Each structure stands twice: as structure tokens, then as C-alpha cells.
């Protein structure tokens, strides 16, 4: 297995997906907690370009960028079910939807959470349209990968923790079960697993932190 | 072996993202049909095959679901034809390094050219030119590390990062000429200067590098459809 360290913080959806992947593969790892307001010299050493979490350090070799790390984990540890499907076309599709999540879905929800008033209404509309696309991908399936949890479930897994935090802290309504029946059911199925429940970031701590970030952005925008 | 005419590539010759897929198809000796897309007036085929982004390239393989996104297409081609000119290395940590830098090049390097075009004022342009120089230095260091004394990022022959960065060289030349700057030069980035010459004379690459005329037409189209920001 080797020496595995994960530079992580509890408020990062990108870092949390690595925890899930390592647990699913049964890989033992050590958490290197990062306070993002006071980043460690080790983080700068292992991720000099972006200086961000997550960083996986395997036998001294750093791997950065969460999607890159997920593929590395899948290629390195062959225990448990593979995260990505075997078929090249299915892999291409999974990679495409992962990119869509990271470039469109998650940033659009983040934008809606950080904005106010009319801007928030517009941003919310855009974010919900993105979720409609996700709902279509999930339609008829228990998990994105089919009957069992895989790569895409881990990529979209932030929805099961952070979506309600974004909603609660920014006054957005909870996810509409009528508009998003498959995402709503998927959330329940994804959350109902040991790997998810163990080391789950504390909800109250997340709410306090995300409220603070939203307020900071509001003050910064008002000051301009 | 992929049968001829089973593969179609929807693209525009001026798009570096399309070019890099063409390079890989050439390297793997995969015959394909090129379907020309007019990005100023997007076709039904593009809108239906890539409804999420409506961008080229899109790869069609027989009757399978179309595949958009150049880096995803490249990995797909590498997986269906692994034994002909492997693009990504086999070792997981080297694959991870390659993927990391591909993401960096696509998100931190090439977008600077568009930012340069969109920025109206001289001061703003100078700031972006400075960023481009800084990134080119980083890419020089990356080339030294990856090539390890050999001619390409991929070692003895063209590999993943050679096509990922190599596809931007025609636009680099265009940007240099129109902005009176050198992105890669003999003093700051000597290894990359040599590498550029090698890439442009490589059999599988040179046939699909767009001409200056092609880039000029595309640039004029961009200036109309996405004009620079007001000063």
C-alpha cells in the first residue's frame, strides 16, 4: 500500500471526494489537515502551482487536482470495485460529466450561494438548469455508475453534503423533489453508506463557515 | 485495429483543440473523415452531438455516442488503440503528472491569448504579456523535467504533452506577431525553442498545423462575434 497522506480540509468538497475514494478502495491514509487561511509549508512544497487541497502524497510523490487524484487512485489500487468503468466509451462519458460538474454545476451553485438579490435569482436559475442536465443523466439509475457507487458518484457526491449547506446559508430553497426526483433519491442512497458517514464534516461547523464566507463576499462587494 | 471511415471528427482547422486530436489520429495511423464546422453559424450536427458545450472537437466512432472535449477524446483514442504510438505513459504517477500539466496548459496558458485579445488598453495588455512570459518559463522547466534530456515531453517521440502544448504553436506565432512579443525565446526558454522546431517538422504534426491565413480568418470572425471589451 505504501505511505499515503492526504492534504485535506473539512470545508472542501474536492478534498472530501478523495476521502471517499480511498475508503472505497480500502486504502489506509493519514490526514494532513490544512487551515486554508494559514497554509502549511508542506502544502506549498507539494502543490507549488495551485497551493490548494486536495493533494495526495504517495510514498513522497505528490498528486494534485482532485479528478487527477481519483484516476490515480483507481489506477494504483486494484482492491475493491474499479471506480471508473472498463469500457473506453463509458470512461469517456464519465470523464465528460465529471468535467461538466467541476466547470459548470458546482461553480454555478457556488455563484448562486455567494450572490444576493436579483443577481442571486439569475444565478439560481442558471444553477438549477445545470441540475436539470444532471437529473437527466441520472434518470432511471440508482447511482451515476449504475447499481454500484463509482467515479461519477464520488464526483457529484458534494451534492449530498454541501448543497444543503449552500442552500441554508444563502436563503435558497431546498432541492425540489418534484423537479429532481432522481437526484433526491440518489442523495439518500449515496449518503446511506459507511464510507460516507465516517469522517463526515460537521454540519454546524460548515454552516458557520459558509455563512461567514458569504458575508465576507457581500461586504467586499459593497465596499467596491 | 480501427476500421477506416469508422471515425469522424467534427472540427474547425483553426481550433487548436481540434488540431491536437488530429495529431493523435495521425500518430496512431487512424484514418478518419474530417467534417468541417463553421463556428460562426453552428450546425445541427454540432448542436445535437454536443448540446452541453456546442464546441468542437467532437469525435464520432461508428454509431456510438459522440465524444466531445479534446483531452477526453485523446484518452479514448489511446484506450481503443493502445498498441499504436501510446500517447500517455503507463505508470500511474506519470499519467497523473501529464494530466495535471494538460489541465494547467488549458486553463492557465492558452486562455491568456484570448484575454490578451479581449483587453482593450495597453497597460492591461502589458500585464497579460507579463503573465504569458511567466507561464512560458514554467513550461520550460516542465519540459526539462519531462524530457529528461530527450527531444520531446514524451521522451524519444511525441507524447501527450507534446500534442497538448504543440497544438497552440500556430496561435503562439500569431500572437507574437500581433503583439510584438516572444512567448518562447532562445534566452529564456531555449529548450522549448528547439522543441518547437522539432514539433513543426514532425510528420504527424506538420500536416495539420493551420496556415496563417486560416488563423487570420478565424481571428476576424472572433473580433466580430466576441469583440474586445470596451476601453
GROMACS .gro file of C-alpha atoms in nm:
model
  455
    1UNK     CA    1   0.000   0.000   0.000
    2UNK     CA    2   0.283   0.240   0.083
    3UNK     CA    3   0.276   0.565   0.273
    4UNK     CA    4  -0.036   0.765   0.183
    5UNK     CA    5  -0.102   1.118   0.307
    6UNK     CA    6  -0.395   1.338   0.210
    7UNK     CA    7  -0.376   1.715   0.246
    8UNK     CA    8  -0.738   1.797   0.323
    9UNK     CA    9  -0.975   2.040   0.485
   10UNK     CA   10  -1.330   1.970   0.603
   11UNK     CA   11  -1.484   2.256   0.404
   12UNK     CA   12  -1.357   2.146   0.063
   13UNK     CA   13  -1.591   1.931  -0.150
   14UNK     CA   14  -1.296   1.850  -0.374
   15UNK     CA   15  -1.089   1.716  -0.084
   16UNK     CA   16  -1.378   1.514   0.059
   17UNK     CA   17  -1.417   1.317  -0.264
   18UNK     CA   18  -1.064   1.179  -0.215
   19UNK     CA   19  -1.155   1.054   0.134
   20UNK     CA   20  -1.446   0.861  -0.020
   21UNK     CA   21  -1.230   0.711  -0.295
   22UNK     CA   22  -0.961   0.596  -0.052
   23UNK     CA   23  -1.220   0.441   0.180
   24UNK     CA   24  -1.392   0.262  -0.110
   25UNK     CA   25  -1.057   0.116  -0.211
   26UNK     CA   26  -0.972   0.020   0.146
   27UNK     CA   27  -0.652   0.230   0.138
   28UNK     CA   28  -0.513   0.342   0.473
   29UNK     CA   29  -0.412   0.706   0.476
   30UNK     CA   30  -0.308   0.985   0.707
   31UNK     CA   31  -0.496   1.314   0.703
   32UNK     CA   32  -0.280   1.626   0.689
   33UNK     CA   33  -0.528   1.894   0.795
   34UNK     CA   34  -0.486   2.228   0.616
   35UNK     CA   35  -0.611   2.557   0.753
   36UNK     CA   36  -0.666   2.740   0.425
   37UNK     CA   37  -0.627   3.078   0.598
   38UNK     CA   38  -0.278   2.974   0.709
   39UNK     CA   39  -0.141   2.724   0.456
   40UNK     CA   40   0.146   2.499   0.558
   41UNK     CA   41   0.492   2.500   0.404
   42UNK     CA   42   0.435   2.135   0.317
   43UNK     CA   43   0.131   2.226   0.105
   44UNK     CA   44   0.341   2.486  -0.081
   45UNK     CA   45   0.609   2.222  -0.131
   46UNK     CA   46   0.371   1.958  -0.268
   47UNK     CA   47   0.143   2.189  -0.466
   48UNK     CA   48   0.354   2.494  -0.558
   49UNK     CA   49   0.142   2.578  -0.864
   50UNK     CA   50  -0.207   2.598  -0.712
   51UNK     CA   51  -0.133   2.580  -0.335
   52UNK     CA   52  -0.470   2.408  -0.283
   53UNK     CA   53  -0.619   2.095  -0.131
   54UNK     CA   54  -0.657   1.813  -0.201
   55UNK     CA   55  -0.305   1.681  -0.251
   56UNK     CA   56  -0.238   1.309  -0.226
   57UNK     CA   57   0.121   1.221  -0.136
   58UNK     CA   58   0.200   0.856  -0.210
   59UNK     CA   59   0.545   0.740  -0.098
   60UNK     CA   60   0.662   1.101  -0.116
   61UNK     CA   61   0.521   1.171  -0.465
   62UNK     CA   62   0.254   1.442  -0.471
   63UNK     CA   63  -0.056   1.418  -0.693
   64UNK     CA   64  -0.266   1.735  -0.730
   65UNK     CA   65  -0.611   1.817  -0.869
   66UNK     CA   66  -0.899   1.605  -0.742
   67UNK     CA   67  -1.002   1.445  -1.073
   68UNK     CA   68  -0.638   1.358  -1.147
   69UNK     CA   69  -0.607   1.210  -0.796
   70UNK     CA   70  -0.924   0.999  -0.841
   71UNK     CA   71  -0.787   0.845  -1.162
   72UNK     CA   72  -0.450   0.787  -0.993
   73UNK     CA   73  -0.620   0.606  -0.704
   74UNK     CA   74  -0.817   0.390  -0.949
   75UNK     CA   75  -0.503   0.301  -1.148
   76UNK     CA   76  -0.281   0.235  -0.845
   77UNK     CA   77  -0.502   0.033  -0.612
   78UNK     CA   78  -0.685  -0.259  -0.765
   79UNK     CA   79  -0.867  -0.364  -0.446
   80UNK     CA   80  -1.245  -0.335  -0.444
   81UNK     CA   81  -1.451  -0.244  -0.748
   82UNK     CA   82  -1.293  -0.012  -1.008
   83UNK     CA   83  -1.407   0.347  -0.975
   84UNK     CA   84  -1.418   0.412  -1.350
   85UNK     CA   85  -1.591   0.169  -1.588
   86UNK     CA   86  -1.380  -0.065  -1.804
   87UNK     CA   87  -1.528   0.029  -2.141
   88UNK     CA   88  -1.345   0.321  -2.313
   89UNK     CA   89  -1.667   0.493  -2.425
   90UNK     CA   90  -1.820   0.467  -2.076
   91UNK     CA   91  -1.497   0.609  -1.934
   92UNK     CA   92  -1.510   0.899  -2.181
   93UNK     CA   93  -1.871   0.973  -2.080
   94UNK     CA   94  -1.782   0.961  -1.709
   95UNK     CA   95  -1.490   1.199  -1.763
   96UNK     CA   96  -1.714   1.435  -1.959
   97UNK     CA   97  -1.977   1.457  -1.683
   98UNK     CA   98  -1.707   1.498  -1.420
   99UNK     CA   99  -1.573   1.796  -1.617
  100UNK     CA  100  -1.926   1.934  -1.651
  101UNK     CA  101  -1.971   1.913  -1.275
  102UNK     CA  102  -1.640   2.080  -1.192
  103UNK     CA  103  -1.662   2.351  -1.459
  104UNK     CA  104  -2.035   2.423  -1.460
  105UNK     CA  105  -2.254   2.267  -1.191
  106UNK     CA  106  -2.053   2.326  -0.876
  107UNK     CA  107  -1.930   2.676  -0.975
  108UNK     CA  108  -2.285   2.781  -1.069
  109UNK     CA  109  -2.419   2.671  -0.728
  110UNK     CA  110  -2.129   2.849  -0.562
  111UNK     CA  111  -2.208   3.165  -0.757
  112UNK     CA  112  -2.575   3.145  -0.656
  113UNK     CA  113  -2.474   3.099  -0.293
  114UNK     CA  114  -2.236   3.397  -0.296
  115UNK     CA  115  -2.470   3.643  -0.469
  116UNK     CA  116  -2.764   3.846  -0.342
  117UNK     CA  117  -3.091   3.992  -0.460
  118UNK     CA  118  -3.157   3.996  -0.835
  119UNK     CA  119  -2.814   3.859  -0.916
  120UNK     CA  120  -2.884   3.560  -0.693
  121UNK     CA  121  -3.219   3.497  -0.865
  122UNK     CA  122  -3.049   3.490  -1.203
  123UNK     CA  123  -2.760   3.275  -1.076
  124UNK     CA  124  -3.003   3.034  -0.909
  125UNK     CA  125  -3.191   2.989  -1.237
  126UNK     CA  126  -2.870   2.904  -1.417
  127UNK     CA  127  -2.762   2.662  -1.141
  128UNK     CA  128  -3.097   2.483  -1.145
  129UNK     CA  129  -3.078   2.447  -1.525
  130UNK     CA  130  -2.742   2.275  -1.474
  131UNK     CA  131  -2.903   2.044  -1.220
  132UNK     CA  132  -3.175   1.961  -1.477
  133UNK     CA  133  -2.896   1.830  -1.701
  134UNK     CA  134  -2.760   1.621  -1.411
  135UNK     CA  135  -3.111   1.490  -1.335
  136UNK     CA  136  -3.139   1.374  -1.696
  137UNK     CA  137  -2.811   1.181  -1.667
  138UNK     CA  138  -2.931   1.010  -1.351
  139UNK     CA  139  -3.279   0.927  -1.479
  140UNK     CA  140  -3.359   0.556  -1.439
  141UNK     CA  141  -3.044   0.490  -1.235
  142UNK     CA  142  -2.976   0.430  -0.867
  143UNK     CA  143  -2.622   0.567  -0.899
  144UNK     CA  144  -2.448   0.752  -1.183
  145UNK     CA  145  -2.238   0.443  -1.240
  146UNK     CA  146  -2.540   0.209  -1.236
  147UNK     CA  147  -2.616  -0.025  -0.947
  148UNK     CA  148  -2.300   0.047  -0.750
  149UNK     CA  149  -2.114   0.359  -0.648
  150UNK     CA  150  -1.832   0.471  -0.876
  151UNK     CA  151  -1.628   0.763  -1.003
  152UNK     CA  152  -1.915   0.992  -1.102
  153UNK     CA  153  -2.099   0.938  -0.774
  154UNK     CA  154  -1.785   1.047  -0.591
  155UNK     CA  155  -1.750   1.349  -0.822
  156UNK     CA  156  -2.113   1.455  -0.766
  157UNK     CA  157  -2.101   1.347  -0.401
  158UNK     CA  158  -2.069   1.709  -0.285
  159UNK     CA  159  -2.444   1.737  -0.352
  160UNK     CA  160  -2.508   1.500  -0.060
  161UNK     CA  161  -2.323   1.724   0.189
  162UNK     CA  162  -2.264   2.073   0.060
  163UNK     CA  163  -2.577   2.151  -0.140
  164UNK     CA  164  -2.798   2.191   0.165
  165UNK     CA  165  -2.525   2.397   0.333
  166UNK     CA  166  -2.517   2.633   0.032
  167UNK     CA  167  -2.897   2.647   0.034
  168UNK     CA  168  -2.934   2.713   0.409
  169UNK     CA  169  -2.662   2.976   0.429
  170UNK     CA  170  -2.784   3.177   0.132
  171UNK     CA  171  -3.160   3.159   0.173
  172UNK     CA  172  -3.212   2.933  -0.129
  173UNK     CA  173  -3.496   2.679  -0.115
  174UNK     CA  174  -3.403   2.315  -0.059
  175UNK     CA  175  -3.376   2.090  -0.363
  176UNK     CA  176  -3.723   2.045  -0.518
  177UNK     CA  177  -3.801   1.672  -0.502
  178UNK     CA  178  -4.062   1.704  -0.775
  179UNK     CA  179  -3.826   1.868  -1.020
  180UNK     CA  180  -3.529   1.648  -0.918
  181UNK     CA  181  -3.668   1.308  -0.812
  182UNK     CA  182  -3.361   1.107  -0.920
  183UNK     CA  183  -3.105   1.342  -0.764
  184UNK     CA  184  -3.313   1.341  -0.443
  185UNK     CA  185  -3.324   0.960  -0.434
  186UNK     CA  186  -2.954   0.937  -0.527
  187UNK     CA  187  -2.866   1.166  -0.232
  188UNK     CA  188  -3.036   0.924   0.008
  189UNK     CA  189  -2.871   0.619  -0.148
  190UNK     CA  190  -2.526   0.779  -0.160
  191UNK     CA  191  -2.546   0.906   0.200
  192UNK     CA  192  -2.655   0.569   0.334
  193UNK     CA  193  -2.305   0.419   0.330
  194UNK     CA  194  -2.034   0.371   0.592
  195UNK     CA  195  -1.765   0.538   0.382
  196UNK     CA  196  -1.987   0.849   0.363
  197UNK     CA  197  -2.093   0.862   0.727
  198UNK     CA  198  -1.743   0.808   0.870
  199UNK     CA  199  -1.548   1.133   0.898
  200UNK     CA  200  -1.837   1.333   0.757
  201UNK     CA  201  -1.764   1.708   0.803
  202UNK     CA  202  -1.968   1.854   1.088
  203UNK     CA  203  -2.283   2.025   0.955
  204UNK     CA  204  -2.294   2.308   1.210
  205UNK     CA  205  -1.927   2.387   1.155
  206UNK     CA  206  -1.989   2.401   0.778
  207UNK     CA  207  -2.292   2.629   0.819
  208UNK     CA  208  -2.096   2.873   1.037
  209UNK     CA  209  -1.806   2.877   0.795
  210UNK     CA  210  -2.013   2.914   0.477
  211UNK     CA  211  -2.225   3.192   0.638
  212UNK     CA  212  -1.902   3.374   0.716
  213UNK     CA  213  -1.768   3.339   0.362
  214UNK     CA  214  -2.093   3.467   0.211
  215UNK     CA  215  -2.094   3.767   0.445
  216UNK     CA  216  -1.729   3.841   0.363
  217UNK     CA  217  -1.809   3.843  -0.010
  218UNK     CA  218  -2.113   4.064   0.048
  219UNK     CA  219  -1.905   4.318   0.242
  220UNK     CA  220  -1.625   4.310  -0.014
  221UNK     CA  221  -1.872   4.371  -0.298
  222UNK     CA  222  -2.044   4.654  -0.106
  223UNK     CA  223  -1.710   4.822  -0.035
  224UNK     CA  224  -1.626   4.842  -0.408
  225UNK     CA  225  -0.744  -0.207  -3.540
  226UNK     CA  226  -0.998   0.067  -3.601
  227UNK     CA  227  -1.154   0.028  -3.944
  228UNK     CA  228  -1.110   0.319  -4.188
  229UNK     CA  229  -1.405   0.563  -4.217
  230UNK     CA  230  -1.539   0.441  -3.883
  231UNK     CA  231  -1.408   0.758  -3.723
  232UNK     CA  232  -1.533   1.108  -3.800
  233UNK     CA  233  -1.402   1.427  -3.645
  234UNK     CA  234  -1.619   1.737  -3.635
  235UNK     CA  235  -1.399   2.043  -3.617
  236UNK     CA  236  -1.258   2.369  -3.745
  237UNK     CA  237  -0.899   2.376  -3.876
  238UNK     CA  238  -0.823   2.692  -3.677
  239UNK     CA  239  -0.912   2.528  -3.346
  240UNK     CA  240  -0.604   2.406  -3.157
  241UNK     CA  241  -0.824   2.167  -2.962
  242UNK     CA  242  -0.926   2.006  -3.290
  243UNK     CA  243  -0.564   2.007  -3.413
  244UNK     CA  244  -0.440   1.814  -3.112
  245UNK     CA  245  -0.693   1.535  -3.180
  246UNK     CA  246  -0.580   1.532  -3.544
  247UNK     CA  247  -0.218   1.494  -3.430
  248UNK     CA  248  -0.314   1.189  -3.220
  249UNK     CA  249  -0.517   1.034  -3.503
  250UNK     CA  250  -0.214   1.078  -3.731
  251UNK     CA  251   0.029   0.935  -3.472
  252UNK     CA  252  -0.192   0.630  -3.431
  253UNK     CA  253  -0.241   0.597  -3.809
  254UNK     CA  254  -0.618   0.611  -3.765
  255UNK     CA  255  -0.797   0.711  -4.082
  256UNK     CA  256  -1.086   0.948  -4.031
  257UNK     CA  257  -1.326   1.178  -4.206
  258UNK     CA  258  -1.299   1.546  -4.118
  259UNK     CA  259  -1.633   1.727  -4.101
  260UNK     CA  260  -1.582   2.099  -4.130
  261UNK     CA  261  -1.777   2.307  -3.876
  262UNK     CA  262  -1.850   2.678  -3.926
  263UNK     CA  263  -1.822   2.816  -3.574
  264UNK     CA  264  -1.984   3.146  -3.678
  265UNK     CA  265  -2.302   2.957  -3.759
  266UNK     CA  266  -2.315   2.631  -3.568
  267UNK     CA  267  -2.458   2.326  -3.744
  268UNK     CA  268  -2.740   2.098  -3.633
  269UNK     CA  269  -2.482   1.822  -3.605
  270UNK     CA  270  -2.276   2.018  -3.353
  271UNK     CA  271  -2.578   2.135  -3.155
  272UNK     CA  272  -2.712   1.779  -3.125
  273UNK     CA  273  -2.383   1.596  -3.074
  274UNK     CA  274  -2.251   1.838  -2.809
  275UNK     CA  275  -2.558   2.013  -2.668
  276UNK     CA  276  -2.389   2.092  -2.335
  277UNK     CA  277  -2.099   2.299  -2.472
  278UNK     CA  278  -2.171   2.328  -2.851
  279UNK     CA  279  -1.794   2.324  -2.911
  280UNK     CA  280  -1.553   2.138  -3.135
  281UNK     CA  281  -1.394   1.890  -3.149
  282UNK     CA  282  -1.650   1.610  -3.138
  283UNK     CA  283  -1.545   1.255  -3.226
  284UNK     CA  284  -1.788   1.009  -3.382
  285UNK     CA  285  -1.693   0.640  -3.368
  286UNK     CA  286  -1.938   0.431  -3.570
  287UNK     CA  287  -2.284   0.458  -3.416
  288UNK     CA  288  -2.160   0.520  -3.063
  289UNK     CA  289  -2.245   0.827  -2.857
  290UNK     CA  290  -2.038   1.123  -2.982
  291UNK     CA  291  -1.742   1.223  -2.764
  292UNK     CA  292  -1.666   1.594  -2.708
  293UNK     CA  293  -1.368   1.754  -2.528
  294UNK     CA  294  -1.025   1.713  -2.682
  295UNK     CA  295  -0.844   1.564  -2.380
  296UNK     CA  296  -1.124   1.314  -2.327
  297UNK     CA  297  -1.111   1.219  -2.697
  298UNK     CA  298  -0.733   1.170  -2.677
  299UNK     CA  299  -0.763   0.934  -2.380
  300UNK     CA  300  -1.041   0.745  -2.561
  301UNK     CA  301  -0.821   0.703  -2.871
  302UNK     CA  302  -0.533   0.588  -2.651
  303UNK     CA  303  -0.759   0.328  -2.491
  304UNK     CA  304  -0.905   0.187  -2.814
  305UNK     CA  305  -0.566   0.176  -2.991
  306UNK     CA  306  -0.316   0.131  -2.707
  307UNK     CA  307  -0.059  -0.058  -2.912
  308UNK     CA  308  -0.005   0.203  -3.182
  309UNK     CA  309   0.201   0.501  -3.060
  310UNK     CA  310   0.092   0.513  -2.698
  311UNK     CA  311   0.019   0.877  -2.605
  312UNK     CA  312   0.003   0.866  -2.225
  313UNK     CA  313   0.264   0.670  -2.025
  314UNK     CA  314   0.160   0.353  -1.844
  315UNK     CA  315   0.285   0.444  -1.496
  316UNK     CA  316   0.002   0.597  -1.283
  317UNK     CA  317   0.215   0.875  -1.129
  318UNK     CA  318   0.350   0.980  -1.472
  319UNK     CA  319  -0.004   0.973  -1.611
  320UNK     CA  320  -0.114   1.195  -1.322
  321UNK     CA  321   0.170   1.442  -1.389
  322UNK     CA  322   0.079   1.457  -1.757
  323UNK     CA  323  -0.290   1.513  -1.683
  324UNK     CA  324  -0.205   1.783  -1.428
  325UNK     CA  325   0.003   1.981  -1.677
  326UNK     CA  326  -0.253   1.936  -1.956
  327UNK     CA  327  -0.512   2.090  -1.728
  328UNK     CA  328  -0.268   2.371  -1.642
  329UNK     CA  329  -0.190   2.444  -2.008
  330UNK     CA  330  -0.560   2.452  -2.099
  331UNK     CA  331  -0.673   2.666  -1.804
  332UNK     CA  332  -0.372   2.889  -1.726
  333UNK     CA  333  -0.174   2.924  -2.050
  334UNK     CA  334  -0.388   2.929  -2.363
  335UNK     CA  335  -0.673   3.140  -2.215
  336UNK     CA  336  -0.416   3.421  -2.172
  337UNK     CA  337  -0.410   3.463  -2.552
  338UNK     CA  338  -0.784   3.525  -2.561
  339UNK     CA  339  -0.754   3.752  -2.258
  340UNK     CA  340  -0.488   3.949  -2.447
  341UNK     CA  341  -0.723   3.989  -2.743
  342UNK     CA  342  -1.016   4.095  -2.523
  343UNK     CA  343  -0.818   4.351  -2.322
  344UNK     CA  344  -0.850   4.692  -2.488
  345UNK     CA  345  -0.591   4.906  -2.307
  346UNK     CA  346  -0.212   4.900  -2.343
  347UNK     CA  347  -0.147   4.871  -1.970
  348UNK     CA  348  -0.381   4.575  -1.939
  349UNK     CA  349  -0.218   4.406  -2.237
  350UNK     CA  350   0.129   4.454  -2.091
  351UNK     CA  351   0.018   4.288  -1.767
  352UNK     CA  352  -0.112   3.984  -1.957
  353UNK     CA  353   0.203   3.966  -2.170
  354UNK     CA  354   0.400   3.952  -1.847
  355UNK     CA  355   0.184   3.661  -1.727
  356UNK     CA  356   0.239   3.477  -2.056
  357UNK     CA  357   0.617   3.514  -2.014
  358UNK     CA  358   0.598   3.379  -1.658
  359UNK     CA  359   0.396   3.078  -1.766
  360UNK     CA  360   0.630   3.009  -2.058
  361UNK     CA  361   0.914   2.992  -1.807
  362UNK     CA  362   0.721   2.737  -1.603
  363UNK     CA  363   0.662   2.535  -1.921
  364UNK     CA  364   1.035   2.543  -1.998
  365UNK     CA  365   1.106   2.394  -1.653
  366UNK     CA  366   0.835   2.135  -1.711
  367UNK     CA  367   0.985   2.041  -2.048
  368UNK     CA  368   1.328   1.994  -1.890
  369UNK     CA  369   1.178   1.768  -1.623
  370UNK     CA  370   0.959   1.561  -1.856
  371UNK     CA  371   1.204   1.525  -2.145
  372UNK     CA  372   1.497   1.437  -1.920
  373UNK     CA  373   1.746   1.516  -2.194
  374UNK     CA  374   1.537   1.361  -2.473
  375UNK     CA  375   1.378   1.552  -2.765
  376UNK     CA  376   1.012   1.555  -2.654
  377UNK     CA  377   0.795   1.587  -2.341
  378UNK     CA  378   0.709   1.223  -2.418
  379UNK     CA  379   1.077   1.124  -2.436
  380UNK     CA  380   1.208   0.977  -2.762
  381UNK     CA  381   0.892   1.058  -2.955
  382UNK     CA  382   0.583   1.276  -2.933
  383UNK     CA  383   0.367   1.211  -2.628
  384UNK     CA  384   0.067   1.359  -2.451
  385UNK     CA  385   0.209   1.697  -2.352
  386UNK     CA  386   0.375   1.738  -2.692
  387UNK     CA  387   0.030   1.735  -2.857
  388UNK     CA  388  -0.139   1.922  -2.571
  389UNK     CA  389   0.104   2.215  -2.594
  390UNK     CA  390   0.209   2.164  -2.954
  391UNK     CA  391  -0.139   2.243  -3.086
  392UNK     CA  392  -0.107   2.602  -2.957
  393UNK     CA  393   0.212   2.685  -3.151
  394UNK     CA  394   0.042   2.830  -3.461
  395UNK     CA  395  -0.162   3.067  -3.243
  396UNK     CA  396   0.154   3.142  -3.044
  397UNK     CA  397   0.326   3.259  -3.363
  398UNK     CA  398   0.018   3.469  -3.449
  399UNK     CA  399   0.003   3.629  -3.101
  400UNK     CA  400   0.378   3.701  -3.109
  401UNK     CA  401   0.349   3.880  -3.443
  402UNK     CA  402   0.041   4.084  -3.349
  403UNK     CA  403   0.163   4.181  -3.003
  404UNK     CA  404   0.531   4.238  -3.072
  405UNK     CA  405   0.643   3.980  -2.821
  406UNK     CA  406   0.821   3.645  -2.798
  407UNK     CA  407   0.646   3.377  -2.596
  408UNK     CA  408   0.934   3.130  -2.635
  409UNK     CA  409   1.283   3.273  -2.692
  410UNK     CA  410   1.639   3.144  -2.709
  411UNK     CA  411   1.747   3.312  -2.385
  412UNK     CA  412   1.452   3.241  -2.151
  413UNK     CA  413   1.320   2.914  -2.293
  414UNK     CA  414   1.599   2.764  -2.509
  415UNK     CA  415   1.481   2.402  -2.481
  416UNK     CA  416   1.128   2.488  -2.586
  417UNK     CA  417   1.257   2.688  -2.885
  418UNK     CA  418   1.436   2.373  -3.005
  419UNK     CA  419   1.130   2.164  -2.927
  420UNK     CA  420   0.905   2.396  -3.134
  421UNK     CA  421   1.127   2.336  -3.441
  422UNK     CA  422   1.114   1.960  -3.383
  423UNK     CA  423   0.737   1.952  -3.342
  424UNK     CA  424   0.673   2.155  -3.655
  425UNK     CA  425   0.885   1.923  -3.864
  426UNK     CA  426   0.728   1.604  -3.723
  427UNK     CA  427   0.546   1.402  -3.990
  428UNK     CA  428   0.228   1.351  -3.786
  429UNK     CA  429   0.205   1.714  -3.675
  430UNK     CA  430   0.305   1.938  -3.964
  431UNK     CA  431   0.029   1.824  -4.199
  432UNK     CA  432  -0.243   1.959  -3.970
  433UNK     CA  433  -0.089   2.284  -3.845
  434UNK     CA  434  -0.324   2.559  -3.969
  435UNK     CA  435  -0.189   2.825  -4.203
  436UNK     CA  436  -0.161   3.188  -4.105
  437UNK     CA  437  -0.447   3.266  -4.348
  438UNK     CA  438  -0.673   3.023  -4.162
  439UNK     CA  439  -0.589   3.187  -3.831
  440UNK     CA  440  -0.641   3.536  -3.969
  441UNK     CA  441  -0.993   3.443  -4.093
  442UNK     CA  442  -1.076   3.290  -3.757
  443UNK     CA  443  -0.938   3.594  -3.573
  444UNK     CA  444  -1.151   3.829  -3.785
  445UNK     CA  445  -1.457   3.618  -3.703
  446UNK     CA  446  -1.377   3.635  -3.330
  447UNK     CA  447  -1.330   4.011  -3.345
  448UNK     CA  448  -1.685   4.038  -3.483
  449UNK     CA  449  -1.863   3.774  -3.276
  450UNK     CA  450  -1.676   3.833  -2.949
  451UNK     CA  451  -1.537   4.186  -2.975
  452UNK     CA  452  -1.278   4.309  -2.727
  453UNK     CA  453  -1.408   4.474  -2.411
  454UNK     CA  454  -1.474   4.849  -2.431
  455UNK     CA  455  -1.184   5.063  -2.306
   0.00000   0.00000   0.00000
